[in-house]
C-alpha cells in the first residue's frame, strides 16, 4: 500500500450524502475519486444480468476477479463503464442497490475486490467513498469521516431523488429497503459498516450539503495541516 499518497476515507450507509460530499471534495482538492459502492453495484448488476444467485460465492468471486469495470472521470462527473458501456444509471436502481448489499456480505467477494480498490490510491491523493474505507481498505488514511442520518430522513431523500427523475416510488417500501440494507451492512461478519475509531462522525439528518462540506473541510485542513 502506498502510504505516501494521502487518502480521505468517507464511510456511511446509503442516503447520507457520501457521494455528494466526496464529489465536492474531489473537485475541491483536484484528487482522484473512488466510489467503492459502484464497484459492488456493477458486480451485482452483472450477476443479475447473468442470472447468478446472489449467494453463489464461487461464481460471484470469479466475476469480481475479472470485472470489466472502468471509471470515466472527465467533464466533471464520474461515469461507470462496464465493458465500455455506461451503466451509471443502471446501477443506481433500488434492485441493484439491494443486490449489491447482498454480494458485499460475501468474504471471498470482498477479498477479490480489495486490491482493485487500493489501486485507486494515486498521487496527488484519493477521496474514497464507501462503507469500509477507513476500517478495512485504507486503515492508514490520515483523514476518516463517517456520515450518518436517520433512516426516515434518508428515505425522504431517496424518495425525492426518484420523484425528481419522475419515477414512481412508495415511501414505505423505500424505508423498508433502507432498514433491511442497514441490517445487512451493519451486522455482516466481514467488514461490517461502522465508524473507524479515529473517524469524525457527522450526523447529516438536519444539515445541508454545504454544512457537511464546511465541517469536513475544517476537519481535513486540521488533520492534513493544510
PDB file of C-alpha atoms in Angstrom:
ATOM      1  CA  UNK A   1       0.000   0.000   0.000  1.00  0.00           C
ATOM      2  CA  UNK A   2       1.402   3.386  -0.998  1.00  0.00           C
ATOM      3  CA  UNK A   3       1.259   5.273   2.288  1.00  0.00           C
ATOM      4  CA  UNK A   4       2.866   8.341   0.664  1.00  0.00           C
ATOM      5  CA  UNK A   5      -0.404   9.134  -1.087  1.00  0.00           C
ATOM      6  CA  UNK A   6      -2.933  10.798   1.255  1.00  0.00           C
ATOM      7  CA  UNK A   7      -6.437   9.338   1.488  1.00  0.00           C
ATOM      8  CA  UNK A   8      -9.640  10.897   2.796  1.00  0.00           C
ATOM      9  CA  UNK A   9     -11.902   7.969   3.688  1.00  0.00           C
ATOM     10  CA  UNK A  10     -15.629   8.748   3.827  1.00  0.00           C
ATOM     11  CA  UNK A  11     -17.893   5.964   5.096  1.00  0.00           C
ATOM     12  CA  UNK A  12     -21.547   5.624   6.000  1.00  0.00           C
ATOM     13  CA  UNK A  13     -24.825   3.974   4.984  1.00  0.00           C
ATOM     14  CA  UNK A  14     -26.763   4.816   1.821  1.00  0.00           C
ATOM     15  CA  UNK A  15     -28.580   8.135   1.589  1.00  0.00           C
ATOM     16  CA  UNK A  16     -26.418  10.168   3.975  1.00  0.00           C
ATOM     17  CA  UNK A  17     -24.780  12.301   1.279  1.00  0.00           C
ATOM     18  CA  UNK A  18     -21.467  10.464   0.875  1.00  0.00           C
ATOM     19  CA  UNK A  19     -21.464  10.675  -2.904  1.00  0.00           C
ATOM     20  CA  UNK A  20     -22.236  14.379  -2.969  1.00  0.00           C
ATOM     21  CA  UNK A  21     -19.600  15.159  -0.335  1.00  0.00           C
ATOM     22  CA  UNK A  22     -16.922  13.023  -1.989  1.00  0.00           C
ATOM     23  CA  UNK A  23     -17.502  14.559  -5.417  1.00  0.00           C
ATOM     24  CA  UNK A  24     -17.268  18.028  -3.868  1.00  0.00           C
ATOM     25  CA  UNK A  25     -14.056  17.109  -2.015  1.00  0.00           C
ATOM     26  CA  UNK A  26     -12.518  15.591  -5.148  1.00  0.00           C
ATOM     27  CA  UNK A  27     -13.296  18.787  -7.068  1.00  0.00           C
ATOM     28  CA  UNK A  28     -12.022  20.992  -4.228  1.00  0.00           C
ATOM     29  CA  UNK A  29      -8.670  19.230  -3.884  1.00  0.00           C
ATOM     30  CA  UNK A  30      -8.463  18.009  -7.501  1.00  0.00           C
ATOM     31  CA  UNK A  31      -7.824  14.483  -6.212  1.00  0.00           C
ATOM     32  CA  UNK A  32      -8.836  11.088  -7.571  1.00  0.00           C
ATOM     33  CA  UNK A  33     -12.192   9.661  -6.530  1.00  0.00           C
ATOM     34  CA  UNK A  34     -13.079   6.063  -5.649  1.00  0.00           C
ATOM     35  CA  UNK A  35     -16.771   5.185  -5.436  1.00  0.00           C
ATOM     36  CA  UNK A  36     -16.380   1.709  -3.939  1.00  0.00           C
ATOM     37  CA  UNK A  37     -20.138   1.223  -3.783  1.00  0.00           C
ATOM     38  CA  UNK A  38     -20.254   1.480  -7.572  1.00  0.00           C
ATOM     39  CA  UNK A  39     -17.866  -1.474  -7.824  1.00  0.00           C
ATOM     40  CA  UNK A  40     -20.209  -3.687  -5.788  1.00  0.00           C
ATOM     41  CA  UNK A  41     -23.222  -2.380  -7.688  1.00  0.00           C
ATOM     42  CA  UNK A  42     -21.595  -3.231 -11.028  1.00  0.00           C
ATOM     43  CA  UNK A  43     -20.838  -6.735  -9.772  1.00  0.00           C
ATOM     44  CA  UNK A  44     -24.451  -7.083  -8.612  1.00  0.00           C
ATOM     45  CA  UNK A  45     -25.760  -5.803 -11.962  1.00  0.00           C
ATOM     46  CA  UNK A  46     -23.596  -8.313 -13.806  1.00  0.00           C
ATOM     47  CA  UNK A  47     -24.848 -11.106 -11.540  1.00  0.00           C
ATOM     48  CA  UNK A  48     -28.484 -10.130 -12.102  1.00  0.00           C
ATOM     49  CA  UNK A  49     -27.965  -9.929 -15.868  1.00  0.00           C
ATOM     50  CA  UNK A  50     -26.347 -13.383 -15.921  1.00  0.00           C
ATOM     51  CA  UNK A  51     -28.924 -14.883 -13.531  1.00  0.00           C
ATOM     52  CA  UNK A  52     -26.264 -15.760 -10.966  1.00  0.00           C
ATOM     53  CA  UNK A  53     -27.604 -16.325  -7.449  1.00  0.00           C
ATOM     54  CA  UNK A  54     -26.596 -13.548  -5.069  1.00  0.00           C
ATOM     55  CA  UNK A  55     -25.296 -16.115  -2.574  1.00  0.00           C
ATOM     56  CA  UNK A  56     -23.228 -18.098  -5.107  1.00  0.00           C
ATOM     57  CA  UNK A  57     -19.878 -17.093  -3.650  1.00  0.00           C
ATOM     58  CA  UNK A  58     -17.764 -19.082  -6.117  1.00  0.00           C
ATOM     59  CA  UNK A  59     -19.281 -17.630  -9.298  1.00  0.00           C
ATOM     60  CA  UNK A  60     -19.502 -14.122  -7.848  1.00  0.00           C
ATOM     61  CA  UNK A  61     -15.832 -14.248  -6.829  1.00  0.00           C
ATOM     62  CA  UNK A  62     -14.844 -15.262 -10.355  1.00  0.00           C
ATOM     63  CA  UNK A  63     -16.860 -12.317 -11.693  1.00  0.00           C
ATOM     64  CA  UNK A  64     -15.176  -9.997  -9.187  1.00  0.00           C
ATOM     65  CA  UNK A  65     -11.685 -11.134 -10.168  1.00  0.00           C
ATOM     66  CA  UNK A  66     -12.389 -10.404 -13.836  1.00  0.00           C
ATOM     67  CA  UNK A  67     -14.725  -7.431 -13.514  1.00  0.00           C
ATOM     68  CA  UNK A  68     -14.511  -5.383 -16.769  1.00  0.00           C
ATOM     69  CA  UNK A  69     -15.046  -2.103 -14.912  1.00  0.00           C
ATOM     70  CA  UNK A  70     -13.602   1.349 -15.554  1.00  0.00           C
ATOM     71  CA  UNK A  71     -14.395   4.877 -14.372  1.00  0.00           C
ATOM     72  CA  UNK A  72     -14.552   7.867 -16.704  1.00  0.00           C
ATOM     73  CA  UNK A  73     -13.967  10.996 -14.621  1.00  0.00           C
ATOM     74  CA  UNK A  74     -13.902  13.541 -17.434  1.00  0.00           C
ATOM     75  CA  UNK A  75     -16.272  16.508 -17.804  1.00  0.00           C
ATOM     76  CA  UNK A  76     -16.732  16.999 -14.040  1.00  0.00           C
ATOM     77  CA  UNK A  77     -18.701  13.821 -13.411  1.00  0.00           C
ATOM     78  CA  UNK A  78     -17.963  10.159 -12.817  1.00  0.00           C
ATOM     79  CA  UNK A  79     -19.273   7.660 -15.356  1.00  0.00           C
ATOM     80  CA  UNK A  80     -19.190   3.962 -14.519  1.00  0.00           C
ATOM     81  CA  UNK A  81     -18.371   1.786 -17.521  1.00  0.00           C
ATOM     82  CA  UNK A  82     -18.976  -1.965 -17.776  1.00  0.00           C
ATOM     83  CA  UNK A  83     -17.305  -3.454 -20.844  1.00  0.00           C
ATOM     84  CA  UNK A  84     -17.064   0.122 -22.101  1.00  0.00           C
ATOM     85  CA  UNK A  85     -20.815   0.725 -21.736  1.00  0.00           C
ATOM     86  CA  UNK A  86     -22.068   3.494 -19.430  1.00  0.00           C
ATOM     87  CA  UNK A  87     -24.107   1.798 -16.665  1.00  0.00           C
ATOM     88  CA  UNK A  88     -24.139   4.764 -14.268  1.00  0.00           C
ATOM     89  CA  UNK A  89     -27.942   4.920 -14.223  1.00  0.00           C
ATOM     90  CA  UNK A  90     -28.481   1.149 -14.259  1.00  0.00           C
ATOM     91  CA  UNK A  91     -26.513   0.611 -11.048  1.00  0.00           C
ATOM     92  CA  UNK A  92     -28.499   3.238  -9.108  1.00  0.00           C
ATOM     93  CA  UNK A  93     -31.796   1.348  -9.030  1.00  0.00           C
ATOM     94  CA  UNK A  94     -33.216   0.050  -5.752  1.00  0.00           C
ATOM     95  CA  UNK A  95     -32.939  -3.522  -7.044  1.00  0.00           C
ATOM     96  CA  UNK A  96     -29.245  -3.195  -7.842  1.00  0.00           C
ATOM     97  CA  UNK A  97     -28.554  -1.450  -4.535  1.00  0.00           C
ATOM     98  CA  UNK A  98     -30.201  -4.249  -2.573  1.00  0.00           C
ATOM     99  CA  UNK A  99     -28.350  -6.881  -4.596  1.00  0.00           C
ATOM    100  CA  UNK A 100     -25.044  -5.068  -4.041  1.00  0.00           C
ATOM    101  CA  UNK A 101     -25.577  -5.179  -0.292  1.00  0.00           C
ATOM    102  CA  UNK A 102     -26.051  -8.959  -0.506  1.00  0.00           C
ATOM    103  CA  UNK A 103     -22.973  -9.713  -2.605  1.00  0.00           C
ATOM    104  CA  UNK A 104     -20.905  -7.352  -0.432  1.00  0.00           C
ATOM    105  CA  UNK A 105     -21.549  -9.600   2.575  1.00  0.00           C
ATOM    106  CA  UNK A 106     -19.550 -12.451   0.994  1.00  0.00           C
ATOM    107  CA  UNK A 107     -15.998 -12.801   2.302  1.00  0.00           C
ATOM    108  CA  UNK A 108     -14.339 -14.081  -0.882  1.00  0.00           C
ATOM    109  CA  UNK A 109     -16.014 -11.370  -2.979  1.00  0.00           C
ATOM    110  CA  UNK A 110     -14.725  -8.619  -0.694  1.00  0.00           C
ATOM    111  CA  UNK A 111     -11.234 -10.134  -0.757  1.00  0.00           C
ATOM    112  CA  UNK A 112     -11.289 -10.280  -4.562  1.00  0.00           C
ATOM    113  CA  UNK A 113     -12.175  -6.583  -4.820  1.00  0.00           C
ATOM    114  CA  UNK A 114      -9.845  -5.312  -2.075  1.00  0.00           C
ATOM    115  CA  UNK A 115      -6.718  -4.780  -4.177  1.00  0.00           C
ATOM    116  CA  UNK A 116      -8.724  -3.280  -7.029  1.00  0.00           C
ATOM    117  CA  UNK A 117      -9.924  -0.576  -4.632  1.00  0.00           C
ATOM    118  CA  UNK A 118      -6.441   0.038  -3.215  1.00  0.00           C
ATOM    119  CA  UNK A 119      -5.083   0.528  -6.735  1.00  0.00           C
ATOM    120  CA  UNK A 120      -7.034   3.800  -6.927  1.00  0.00           C
ATOM    121  CA  UNK A 121      -4.578   5.305  -4.428  1.00  0.00           C
ATOM    122  CA  UNK A 122      -2.547   7.546  -6.702  1.00  0.00           C
ATOM    123  CA  UNK A 123      -0.998  10.999  -6.452  1.00  0.00           C
ATOM    124  CA  UNK A 124      -1.886  13.683  -5.645  1.00  0.00           C
ATOM    125  CA  UNK A 125      -4.447  11.998  -3.350  1.00  0.00           C
ATOM    126  CA  UNK A 126      -7.643   9.978  -3.144  1.00  0.00           C
ATOM    127  CA  UNK A 127     -11.164  10.598  -1.873  1.00  0.00           C
ATOM    128  CA  UNK A 128     -12.548   7.149  -1.011  1.00  0.00           C
ATOM    129  CA  UNK A 129     -16.324   6.740  -0.714  1.00  0.00           C
ATOM    130  CA  UNK A 130     -17.719   3.553   0.814  1.00  0.00           C
ATOM    131  CA  UNK A 131     -18.680   1.554   3.861  1.00  0.00           C
ATOM    132  CA  UNK A 132     -15.324   0.144   4.977  1.00  0.00           C
ATOM    133  CA  UNK A 133     -12.810   2.599   3.519  1.00  0.00           C
ATOM    134  CA  UNK A 134     -11.491   3.673   6.908  1.00  0.00           C
ATOM    135  CA  UNK A 135     -11.881   0.355   8.715  1.00  0.00           C
ATOM    136  CA  UNK A 136     -10.547  -2.115   6.105  1.00  0.00           C
ATOM    137  CA  UNK A 137      -9.414  -0.750   2.742  1.00  0.00           C
ATOM    138  CA  UNK A 138      -7.392   2.301   3.841  1.00  0.00           C
ATOM    139  CA  UNK A 139      -6.818   1.788   7.560  1.00  0.00           C
ATOM    140  CA  UNK A 140      -3.853   4.189   7.471  1.00  0.00           C
ATOM    141  CA  UNK A 141      -5.832   7.044   5.907  1.00  0.00           C
ATOM    142  CA  UNK A 142      -4.871  10.283   7.693  1.00  0.00           C
ATOM    143  CA  UNK A 143      -8.463  11.539   7.461  1.00  0.00           C
ATOM    144  CA  UNK A 144     -11.525   9.409   8.202  1.00  0.00           C
ATOM    145  CA  UNK A 145     -15.087  10.739   8.165  1.00  0.00           C
ATOM    146  CA  UNK A 146     -18.266   8.792   8.915  1.00  0.00           C
ATOM    147  CA  UNK A 147     -21.600  10.229   7.779  1.00  0.00           C
ATOM    148  CA  UNK A 148     -24.847   9.040   9.316  1.00  0.00           C
ATOM    149  CA  UNK A 149     -28.510  10.072   9.322  1.00  0.00           C
ATOM    150  CA  UNK A 150     -31.842   8.721  10.466  1.00  0.00           C
ATOM    151  CA  UNK A 151     -33.406   6.049   8.212  1.00  0.00           C
ATOM    152  CA  UNK A 152     -36.518   8.229   7.867  1.00  0.00           C
ATOM    153  CA  UNK A 153     -34.599  11.240   6.538  1.00  0.00           C
ATOM    154  CA  UNK A 154     -32.593   9.033   4.180  1.00  0.00           C
ATOM    155  CA  UNK A 155     -35.802   7.505   2.822  1.00  0.00           C
ATOM    156  CA  UNK A 156     -37.199  11.004   2.256  1.00  0.00           C
ATOM    157  CA  UNK A 157     -34.069  11.990   0.293  1.00  0.00           C
ATOM    158  CA  UNK A 158     -34.266   8.866  -1.843  1.00  0.00           C
ATOM    159  CA  UNK A 159     -37.983   9.453  -2.432  1.00  0.00           C
ATOM    160  CA  UNK A 160     -37.248  12.982  -3.657  1.00  0.00           C
ATOM    161  CA  UNK A 161     -34.464  11.725  -5.950  1.00  0.00           C
ATOM    162  CA  UNK A 162     -36.827   9.255  -7.585  1.00  0.00           C
ATOM    163  CA  UNK A 163     -39.598  11.834  -7.903  1.00  0.00           C
ATOM    164  CA  UNK A 164     -37.182  14.297  -9.498  1.00  0.00           C
ATOM    165  CA  UNK A 165     -36.453  11.604 -12.079  1.00  0.00           C
ATOM    166  CA  UNK A 166     -40.218  11.157 -12.496  1.00  0.00           C
ATOM    167  CA  UNK A 167     -40.048   7.601 -11.206  1.00  0.00           C
ATOM    168  CA  UNK A 168     -42.861   6.072  -9.166  1.00  0.00           C
ATOM    169  CA  UNK A 169     -41.886   5.204  -5.598  1.00  0.00           C
ATOM    170  CA  UNK A 170     -43.579   4.285  -2.343  1.00  0.00           C
ATOM    171  CA  UNK A 171     -42.103   5.766   0.823  1.00  0.00           C
ATOM    172  CA  UNK A 172     -42.871   2.702   2.956  1.00  0.00           C
ATOM    173  CA  UNK A 173     -41.069   0.412   0.516  1.00  0.00           C
ATOM    174  CA  UNK A 174     -38.014   2.683   0.348  1.00  0.00           C
ATOM    175  CA  UNK A 175     -37.824   2.918   4.142  1.00  0.00           C
ATOM    176  CA  UNK A 176     -38.153  -0.858   4.452  1.00  0.00           C
ATOM    177  CA  UNK A 177     -35.349  -1.440   1.930  1.00  0.00           C
ATOM    178  CA  UNK A 178     -33.055   1.071   3.670  1.00  0.00           C
ATOM    179  CA  UNK A 179     -33.707  -0.557   7.042  1.00  0.00           C
ATOM    180  CA  UNK A 180     -33.055  -4.045   5.636  1.00  0.00           C
ATOM    181  CA  UNK A 181     -29.854  -2.884   3.922  1.00  0.00           C
ATOM    182  CA  UNK A 182     -28.646  -1.270   7.142  1.00  0.00           C
ATOM    183  CA  UNK A 183     -29.280  -4.519   8.998  1.00  0.00           C
ATOM    184  CA  UNK A 184     -27.205  -6.487   6.470  1.00  0.00           C
ATOM    185  CA  UNK A 185     -24.392  -3.949   6.266  1.00  0.00           C
ATOM    186  CA  UNK A 186     -24.023  -3.326   9.997  1.00  0.00           C
ATOM    187  CA  UNK A 187     -24.249  -6.963  11.058  1.00  0.00           C
ATOM    188  CA  UNK A 188     -22.361  -8.833   8.341  1.00  0.00           C
ATOM    189  CA  UNK A 189     -19.484 -10.991   9.545  1.00  0.00           C
ATOM    190  CA  UNK A 190     -16.969  -9.416   7.172  1.00  0.00           C
ATOM    191  CA  UNK A 191     -16.177  -5.672   7.258  1.00  0.00           C
ATOM    192  CA  UNK A 192     -19.402  -4.537   8.962  1.00  0.00           C
ATOM    193  CA  UNK A 193     -20.491  -0.936   8.493  1.00  0.00           C
ATOM    194  CA  UNK A 194     -19.202   1.055  11.463  1.00  0.00           C
ATOM    195  CA  UNK A 195     -17.149   4.191  12.100  1.00  0.00           C
ATOM    196  CA  UNK A 196     -13.383   3.817  12.403  1.00  0.00           C
ATOM    197  CA  UNK A 197     -12.262   4.512  15.965  1.00  0.00           C
ATOM    198  CA  UNK A 198     -10.444   7.643  14.761  1.00  0.00           C
ATOM    199  CA  UNK A 199     -13.186   8.942  12.441  1.00  0.00           C
ATOM    200  CA  UNK A 200     -15.044  12.234  12.652  1.00  0.00           C
ATOM    201  CA  UNK A 201     -18.758  11.345  12.865  1.00  0.00           C
ATOM    202  CA  UNK A 202     -21.204  13.786  11.246  1.00  0.00           C
ATOM    203  CA  UNK A 203     -24.965  13.320  11.573  1.00  0.00           C
ATOM    204  CA  UNK A 204     -26.368  14.792   8.361  1.00  0.00           C
ATOM    205  CA  UNK A 205     -30.056  14.396   9.291  1.00  0.00           C
ATOM    206  CA  UNK A 206     -30.671  18.114   9.717  1.00  0.00           C
ATOM    207  CA  UNK A 207     -27.632  19.508   7.880  1.00  0.00           C
ATOM    208  CA  UNK A 208     -27.417  20.994   4.413  1.00  0.00           C
ATOM    209  CA  UNK A 209     -24.867  19.762   1.887  1.00  0.00           C
ATOM    210  CA  UNK A 210     -22.909  22.974   2.442  1.00  0.00           C
ATOM    211  CA  UNK A 211     -22.926  22.430   6.228  1.00  0.00           C
ATOM    212  CA  UNK A 212     -21.478  18.935   5.813  1.00  0.00           C
ATOM    213  CA  UNK A 213     -18.875  20.168   3.328  1.00  0.00           C
ATOM    214  CA  UNK A 214     -17.803  23.023   5.625  1.00  0.00           C
ATOM    215  CA  UNK A 215     -17.439  20.736   8.651  1.00  0.00           C
ATOM    216  CA  UNK A 216     -15.463  18.254   6.589  1.00  0.00           C
ATOM    217  CA  UNK A 217     -13.113  20.844   5.083  1.00  0.00           C
ATOM    218  CA  UNK A 218     -12.346  22.324   8.500  1.00  0.00           C
ATOM    219  CA  UNK A 219     -11.529  18.880   9.877  1.00  0.00           C
ATOM    220  CA  UNK A 220      -9.462  17.869   6.823  1.00  0.00           C
ATOM    221  CA  UNK A 221      -7.411  21.058   6.922  1.00  0.00           C
ATOM    222  CA  UNK A 222      -6.630  20.444  10.593  1.00  0.00           C
ATOM    223  CA  UNK A 223      -5.667  16.788  10.077  1.00  0.00           C
ATOM    224  CA  UNK A 224      -3.535  17.428   6.981  1.00  0.00           C
ATOM    225  CA  UNK A 225      -2.238  20.781   8.257  1.00  0.00           C
ATOM    226  CA  UNK A 226      -3.234  22.459   5.007  1.00  0.00           C
TER     227      UNK A 226
END
